[in-house]
PDB file of C-alpha atoms in Angstrom:
ATOM      1  CA  MET A   1       0.056   0.298   0.176  1.00  0.00           C
ATOM      2  CA  ASP A   2       1.549   3.506  -0.726  1.00  0.00           C
ATOM      3  CA  PRO A   3       1.862   6.002   2.494  1.00  0.00           C
ATOM      4  CA  THR A   4       0.385   8.585   1.471  1.00  0.00           C
ATOM      5  CA  ALA A   5      -2.753   6.811   0.216  1.00  0.00           C
ATOM      6  CA  ILE A   6      -3.982   6.034   3.720  1.00  0.00           C
ATOM      7  CA  SER A   7      -8.281   6.623   3.670  1.00  0.00           C
ATOM      8  CA  THR A   8     -10.223   9.146   5.635  1.00  0.00           C
ATOM      9  CA  THR A   9     -11.946   5.812   7.126  1.00  0.00           C
ATOM     10  CA  GLU A  10      -9.009   4.111   7.914  1.00  0.00           C
ATOM     11  CA  LEU A  11      -7.510   7.566  10.408  1.00  0.00           C
ATOM     12  CA  ASP A  12     -10.595   7.295  11.854  1.00  0.00           C
ATOM     13  CA  VAL A  13     -10.327   4.173  12.860  1.00  0.00           C
ATOM     14  CA  ALA A  14      -6.985   4.980  14.433  1.00  0.00           C
ATOM     15  CA  SER A  15      -8.240   8.006  15.941  1.00  0.00           C
ATOM     16  CA  LEU A  16     -11.232   6.224  17.445  1.00  0.00           C
ATOM     17  CA  VAL A  17      -8.929   3.140  18.733  1.00  0.00           C
ATOM     18  CA  LEU A  18      -6.249   5.538  20.504  1.00  0.00           C
ATOM     19  CA  ARG A  19      -9.296   7.476  21.993  1.00  0.00           C
ATOM     20  CA  LEU A  20     -10.471   4.066  23.391  1.00  0.00           C
ATOM     21  CA  ALA A  21      -7.126   2.906  24.878  1.00  0.00           C
ATOM     22  CA  LEU A  22      -6.057   6.031  26.331  1.00  0.00           C
ATOM     23  CA  GLY A  23      -9.321   7.818  27.168  1.00  0.00           C
ATOM     24  CA  PRO A  24     -10.864   4.986  29.364  1.00  0.00           C
ATOM     25  CA  MET A  25      -7.663   3.823  30.893  1.00  0.00           C
ATOM     26  CA  LEU A  26      -6.647   7.815  32.662  1.00  0.00           C
ATOM     27  CA  VAL A  27     -10.733   7.390  33.676  1.00  0.00           C
ATOM     28  CA  LEU A  28     -10.042   4.684  35.266  1.00  0.00           C
ATOM     29  CA  HIS A  29      -6.843   5.498  36.964  1.00  0.00           C
ATOM     30  CA  GLY A  30      -8.641   8.640  37.733  1.00  0.00           C
ATOM     31  CA  LEU A  31     -11.467   6.629  39.614  1.00  0.00           C
ATOM     32  CA  ASN A  32      -9.158   4.351  41.345  1.00  0.00           C
ATOM     33  CA  LYS A  33      -7.905   6.946  43.214  1.00  0.00           C
ATOM     34  CA  VAL A  34     -11.245   8.010  44.841  1.00  0.00           C
ATOM     35  CA  ARG A  35     -12.569   4.110  45.497  1.00  0.00           C
ATOM     36  CA  GLY A  36     -12.597   4.022  49.154  1.00  0.00           C
ATOM     37  CA  GLY A  37     -11.523   7.199  49.778  1.00  0.00           C
ATOM     38  CA  LEU A  38      -8.915   9.472  48.748  1.00  0.00           C
ATOM     39  CA  SER A  39      -6.852   9.549  51.712  1.00  0.00           C
ATOM     40  CA  GLY A  40      -4.587   6.599  50.972  1.00  0.00           C
ATOM     41  CA  THR A  41      -4.101   8.771  47.315  1.00  0.00           C
ATOM     42  CA  GLU A  42      -3.331  11.888  49.580  1.00  0.00           C
ATOM     43  CA  LYS A  43      -0.706   9.991  51.741  1.00  0.00           C
ATOM     44  CA  TRP A  44       0.553   8.335  48.876  1.00  0.00           C
ATOM     45  CA  PHE A  45       1.217  12.108  47.270  1.00  0.00           C
ATOM     46  CA  ALA A  46       2.276  13.391  50.126  1.00  0.00           C
ATOM     47  CA  SER A  47       5.225  11.012  50.316  1.00  0.00           C
ATOM     48  CA  LEU A  48       6.384  11.895  47.177  1.00  0.00           C
ATOM     49  CA  GLY A  49       6.499  15.011  48.116  1.00  0.00           C
ATOM     50  CA  LEU A  50       3.955  17.003  46.648  1.00  0.00           C
ATOM     51  CA  ARG A  51       1.843  19.319  49.064  1.00  0.00           C
ATOM     52  CA  PRO A  52      -0.500  19.736  50.300  1.00  0.00           C
ATOM     53  CA  GLY A  53      -1.626  16.249  48.862  1.00  0.00           C
ATOM     54  CA  TRP A  54      -4.853  16.110  49.995  1.00  0.00           C
ATOM     55  CA  LEU A  55      -5.103  18.832  47.266  1.00  0.00           C
ATOM     56  CA  HIS A  56      -2.887  16.904  44.735  1.00  0.00           C
ATOM     57  CA  ALA A  57      -4.912  14.015  45.407  1.00  0.00           C
ATOM     58  CA  ARG A  58      -8.334  15.688  44.367  1.00  0.00           C
ATOM     59  CA  VAL A  59      -6.947  18.070  41.745  1.00  0.00           C
ATOM     60  CA  ALA A  60      -5.011  14.854  39.971  1.00  0.00           C
ATOM     61  CA  ALA A  61      -7.971  12.061  40.633  1.00  0.00           C
ATOM     62  CA  ALA A  62     -10.372  14.799  38.389  1.00  0.00           C
ATOM     63  CA  THR A  63      -7.862  15.539  35.856  1.00  0.00           C
ATOM     64  CA  GLU A  64      -7.319  12.003  35.059  1.00  0.00           C
ATOM     65  CA  ILE A  65     -11.311  11.510  34.866  1.00  0.00           C
ATOM     66  CA  GLY A  66     -12.120  14.717  32.878  1.00  0.00           C
ATOM     67  CA  ALA A  67      -8.818  14.260  30.719  1.00  0.00           C
ATOM     68  CA  GLY A  68      -9.604  10.826  30.244  1.00  0.00           C
ATOM     69  CA  VAL A  69     -13.401  11.631  29.260  1.00  0.00           C
ATOM     70  CA  PHE A  70     -12.665  13.774  27.162  1.00  0.00           C
ATOM     71  CA  VAL A  71     -10.312  12.317  24.910  1.00  0.00           C
ATOM     72  CA  THR A  72     -12.871   9.208  24.932  1.00  0.00           C
ATOM     73  CA  LEU A  73     -15.230  11.329  23.429  1.00  0.00           C
ATOM     74  CA  GLY A  74     -13.280  13.075  21.398  1.00  0.00           C
ATOM     75  CA  LEU A  75     -13.738  16.595  22.463  1.00  0.00           C
ATOM     76  CA  LEU A  76     -11.262  19.530  23.224  1.00  0.00           C
ATOM     77  CA  THR A  77      -8.483  16.895  21.893  1.00  0.00           C
ATOM     78  CA  GLY A  78      -5.749  18.697  21.764  1.00  0.00           C
ATOM     79  CA  LEU A  79      -6.344  20.637  25.176  1.00  0.00           C
ATOM     80  CA  SER A  80      -7.201  17.021  26.750  1.00  0.00           C
ATOM     81  CA  ALA A  81      -3.853  15.775  25.127  1.00  0.00           C
ATOM     82  CA  MET A  82      -2.426  18.384  27.137  1.00  0.00           C
ATOM     83  CA  ALA A  83      -3.716  17.711  30.404  1.00  0.00           C
ATOM     84  CA  PHE A  84      -1.808  13.806  29.978  1.00  0.00           C
ATOM     85  CA  VAL A  85       1.034  15.075  29.072  1.00  0.00           C
ATOM     86  CA  GLY A  86       1.209  16.900  31.987  1.00  0.00           C
ATOM     87  CA  LEU A  87      -0.085  14.800  34.545  1.00  0.00           C
ATOM     88  CA  MET A  88       2.473  11.874  32.500  1.00  0.00           C
ATOM     89  CA  THR A  89       5.389  14.031  33.239  1.00  0.00           C
ATOM     90  CA  VAL A  90       4.175  15.035  36.866  1.00  0.00           C
ATOM     91  CA  ALA A  91       4.600  10.394  37.567  1.00  0.00           C
ATOM     92  CA  ALA A  92       7.941  10.481  35.691  1.00  0.00           C
ATOM     93  CA  LEU A  93       9.677  13.439  37.496  1.00  0.00           C
ATOM     94  CA  THR A  94       7.893  11.876  41.334  1.00  0.00           C
ATOM     95  CA  ASP A  95       6.733   8.631  41.080  1.00  0.00           C
ATOM     96  CA  HIS A  96       9.140   7.189  38.649  1.00  0.00           C
ATOM     97  CA  ARG A  97      12.202   9.891  39.074  1.00  0.00           C
ATOM     98  CA  GLY A  98      15.466   7.772  39.330  1.00  0.00           C
ATOM     99  CA  LYS A  99      14.034   3.937  39.269  1.00  0.00           C
ATOM    100  CA  GLY A 100      15.440   3.953  34.905  1.00  0.00           C
ATOM    101  CA  TYR A 101      13.343   3.705  32.181  1.00  0.00           C
ATOM    102  CA  PHE A 102      11.884   0.457  32.065  1.00  0.00           C
ATOM    103  CA  ILE A 103       8.660  -0.316  34.069  1.00  0.00           C
ATOM    104  CA  PHE A 104       9.587  -3.470  36.151  1.00  0.00           C
ATOM    105  CA  LYS A 105      11.559  -1.854  37.846  1.00  0.00           C
ATOM    106  CA  GLY A 106       9.278   1.295  38.554  1.00  0.00           C
ATOM    107  CA  GLY A 107      10.803   3.501  35.835  1.00  0.00           C
ATOM    108  CA  ALA A 108       8.733   5.662  33.200  1.00  0.00           C
ATOM    109  CA  GLU A 109       8.589   3.828  30.321  1.00  0.00           C
ATOM    110  CA  TYR A 110       4.604   3.757  30.715  1.00  0.00           C
ATOM    111  CA  VAL A 111       4.155   7.400  31.136  1.00  0.00           C
ATOM    112  CA  VAL A 112       6.337   8.422  28.523  1.00  0.00           C
ATOM    113  CA  LEU A 113       4.629   6.445  26.386  1.00  0.00           C
ATOM    114  CA  VAL A 114       0.792   7.383  27.959  1.00  0.00           C
ATOM    115  CA  ALA A 115       2.324  11.064  26.936  1.00  0.00           C
ATOM    116  CA  MET A 116       3.762  10.547  23.798  1.00  0.00           C
ATOM    117  CA  VAL A 117       0.735   8.644  22.343  1.00  0.00           C
ATOM    118  CA  ALA A 118      -1.371  11.855  23.357  1.00  0.00           C
ATOM    119  CA  VAL A 119       0.940  14.181  21.685  1.00  0.00           C
ATOM    120  CA  GLY A 120       0.436  12.095  18.512  1.00  0.00           C
ATOM    121  CA  LEU A 121      -3.499  12.022  18.916  1.00  0.00           C
ATOM    122  CA  ALA A 122      -3.436  15.824  19.399  1.00  0.00           C
ATOM    123  CA  VAL A 123      -1.557  15.445  15.829  1.00  0.00           C
ATOM    124  CA  VAL A 124      -3.724  13.372  13.901  1.00  0.00           C
ATOM    125  CA  GLY A 125      -6.929  14.660  15.897  1.00  0.00           C
ATOM    126  CA  PRO A 126     -10.230  12.880  17.197  1.00  0.00           C
ATOM    127  CA  GLY A 127     -10.915  11.654  13.818  1.00  0.00           C
ATOM    128  CA  ARG A 128     -14.622  11.862  12.264  1.00  0.00           C
ATOM    129  CA  TRP A 129     -16.381   9.575  14.763  1.00  0.00           C
ATOM    130  CA  SER A 130     -16.005  12.369  18.017  1.00  0.00           C
ATOM    131  CA  LEU A 131     -17.218  15.180  19.422  1.00  0.00           C
ATOM    132  CA  ASP A 132     -14.206  17.255  17.940  1.00  0.00           C
ATOM    133  CA  SER A 133     -16.304  16.791  14.295  1.00  0.00           C
ATOM    134  CA  ALA A 134     -19.447  17.070  15.541  1.00  0.00           C
ATOM    135  CA  LEU A 135     -19.078  20.781  16.717  1.00  0.00           C
ATOM    136  CA  GLY A 136     -17.161  21.626  13.878  1.00  0.00           C
ATOM    137  CA  LEU A 137     -14.153  22.189  16.349  1.00  0.00           C
ATOM    138  CA  ASP A 138     -10.581  21.982  14.352  1.00  0.00           C
ATOM    139  CA  LEU A 139      -8.087  21.340  17.291  1.00  0.00           C
ATOM    140  CA  ALA A 140      -5.704  18.608  16.007  1.00  0.00           C
ATOM    141  CA  GLY A 141      -2.421  19.165  13.777  1.00  0.00           C
ATOM    142  CA  ILE A 142       1.189  19.465  14.363  1.00  0.00           C
ATOM    143  CA  GLY A 143       0.387  22.992  16.312  1.00  0.00           C
ATOM    144  CA  TRP A 144      -2.095  20.941  18.419  1.00  0.00           C
ATOM    145  CA  GLY A 145       0.453  18.180  19.031  1.00  0.00           C
ATOM    146  CA  ALA A 146       2.833  20.946  19.857  1.00  0.00           C
ATOM    147  CA  VAL A 147       0.814  22.949  22.281  1.00  0.00           C
ATOM    148  CA  ALA A 148      -0.193  19.445  23.695  1.00  0.00           C
ATOM    149  CA  LEU A 149       3.636  18.684  24.234  1.00  0.00           C
ATOM    150  CA  VAL A 150       4.638  22.301  25.253  1.00  0.00           C
ATOM    151  CA  GLY A 151       1.592  22.967  27.241  1.00  0.00           C
ATOM    152  CA  GLY A 152       1.844  19.506  29.650  1.00  0.00           C
ATOM    153  CA  LEU A 153       5.259  20.259  29.876  1.00  0.00           C
ATOM    154  CA  ALA A 154       4.685  23.863  31.362  1.00  0.00           C
ATOM    155  CA  ALA A 155       2.022  22.896  33.495  1.00  0.00           C
ATOM    156  CA  ALA A 156       4.055  19.718  34.631  1.00  0.00           C
ATOM    157  CA  ALA A 157       6.749  22.612  35.587  1.00  0.00           C
ATOM    158  CA  ALA A 158       4.572  25.065  37.485  1.00  0.00           C
ATOM    159  CA  LEU A 159       2.846  22.584  39.278  1.00  0.00           C
ATOM    160  CA  LEU A 160       5.975  21.061  40.557  1.00  0.00           C
ATOM    161  CA  ALA A 161       7.776  24.476  41.134  1.00  0.00           C
ATOM    162  CA  THR A 162       5.013  25.616  43.004  1.00  0.00           C
ATOM    163  CA  SER A 163       4.198  21.815  45.167  1.00  0.00           C
ATOM    164  CA  TYR A 164       6.833  19.494  45.398  1.00  0.00           C
ATOM    165  CA  ARG A 165       8.754  19.615  48.538  1.00  0.00           C
ATOM    166  CA  PRO A 166      10.253  16.173  49.025  1.00  0.00           C
ATOM    167  CA  GLN A 167      11.570  15.350  52.081  1.00  0.00           C
ATOM    168  CA  ASN A 168      15.375  15.646  52.139  1.00  0.00           C
ATOM    169  CA  THR A 169      16.077  11.406  52.607  1.00  0.00           C
ATOM    170  CA  ARG A 170      19.901  12.296  52.938  1.00  0.00           C
ATOM    171  CA  SER A 171      22.109  11.431  56.097  1.00  0.00           C
ATOM    172  CA  ASN A 172      23.801  14.436  58.424  1.00  0.00           C
ATOM    173  CA  ALA A 173      26.763  11.297  59.043  1.00  0.00           C
TER     174      ALA A 173
END
């Protein structure tokens, strides 16, 4: 097949598959944080150095659920992808920091992949079977991929600059 001859239907199917892989995964990730109460998530976030833990547990859960629903529906796709990048960047720089690349060692492999796929989705767009398409919104393309990447990295940097206060675990001996 000539690579320049990809049909619109093939791109629509590919976009739908990406949306159905990313969106529900992030919704469930957010719901997992709230299932049974947020106290465990609050303590975990605080142990990672995200202060105050109670606030970050709620912001992360709400952002995961919201961005996941929006990506699933194909709504505001470029902006929703930006939320994915921001979330995954914070996870990489807190929970996965210093653990290498591979996920089986606690590394950032998974979160890097999720962020990269979200940027790719922002570039190709949500496809014809999306709310963006139904509403006539054009929030896809190279520019929106850049918005997702740069905006997500900037949001993560702002959050970490204002709220990341890890405990000093160095010994004074």
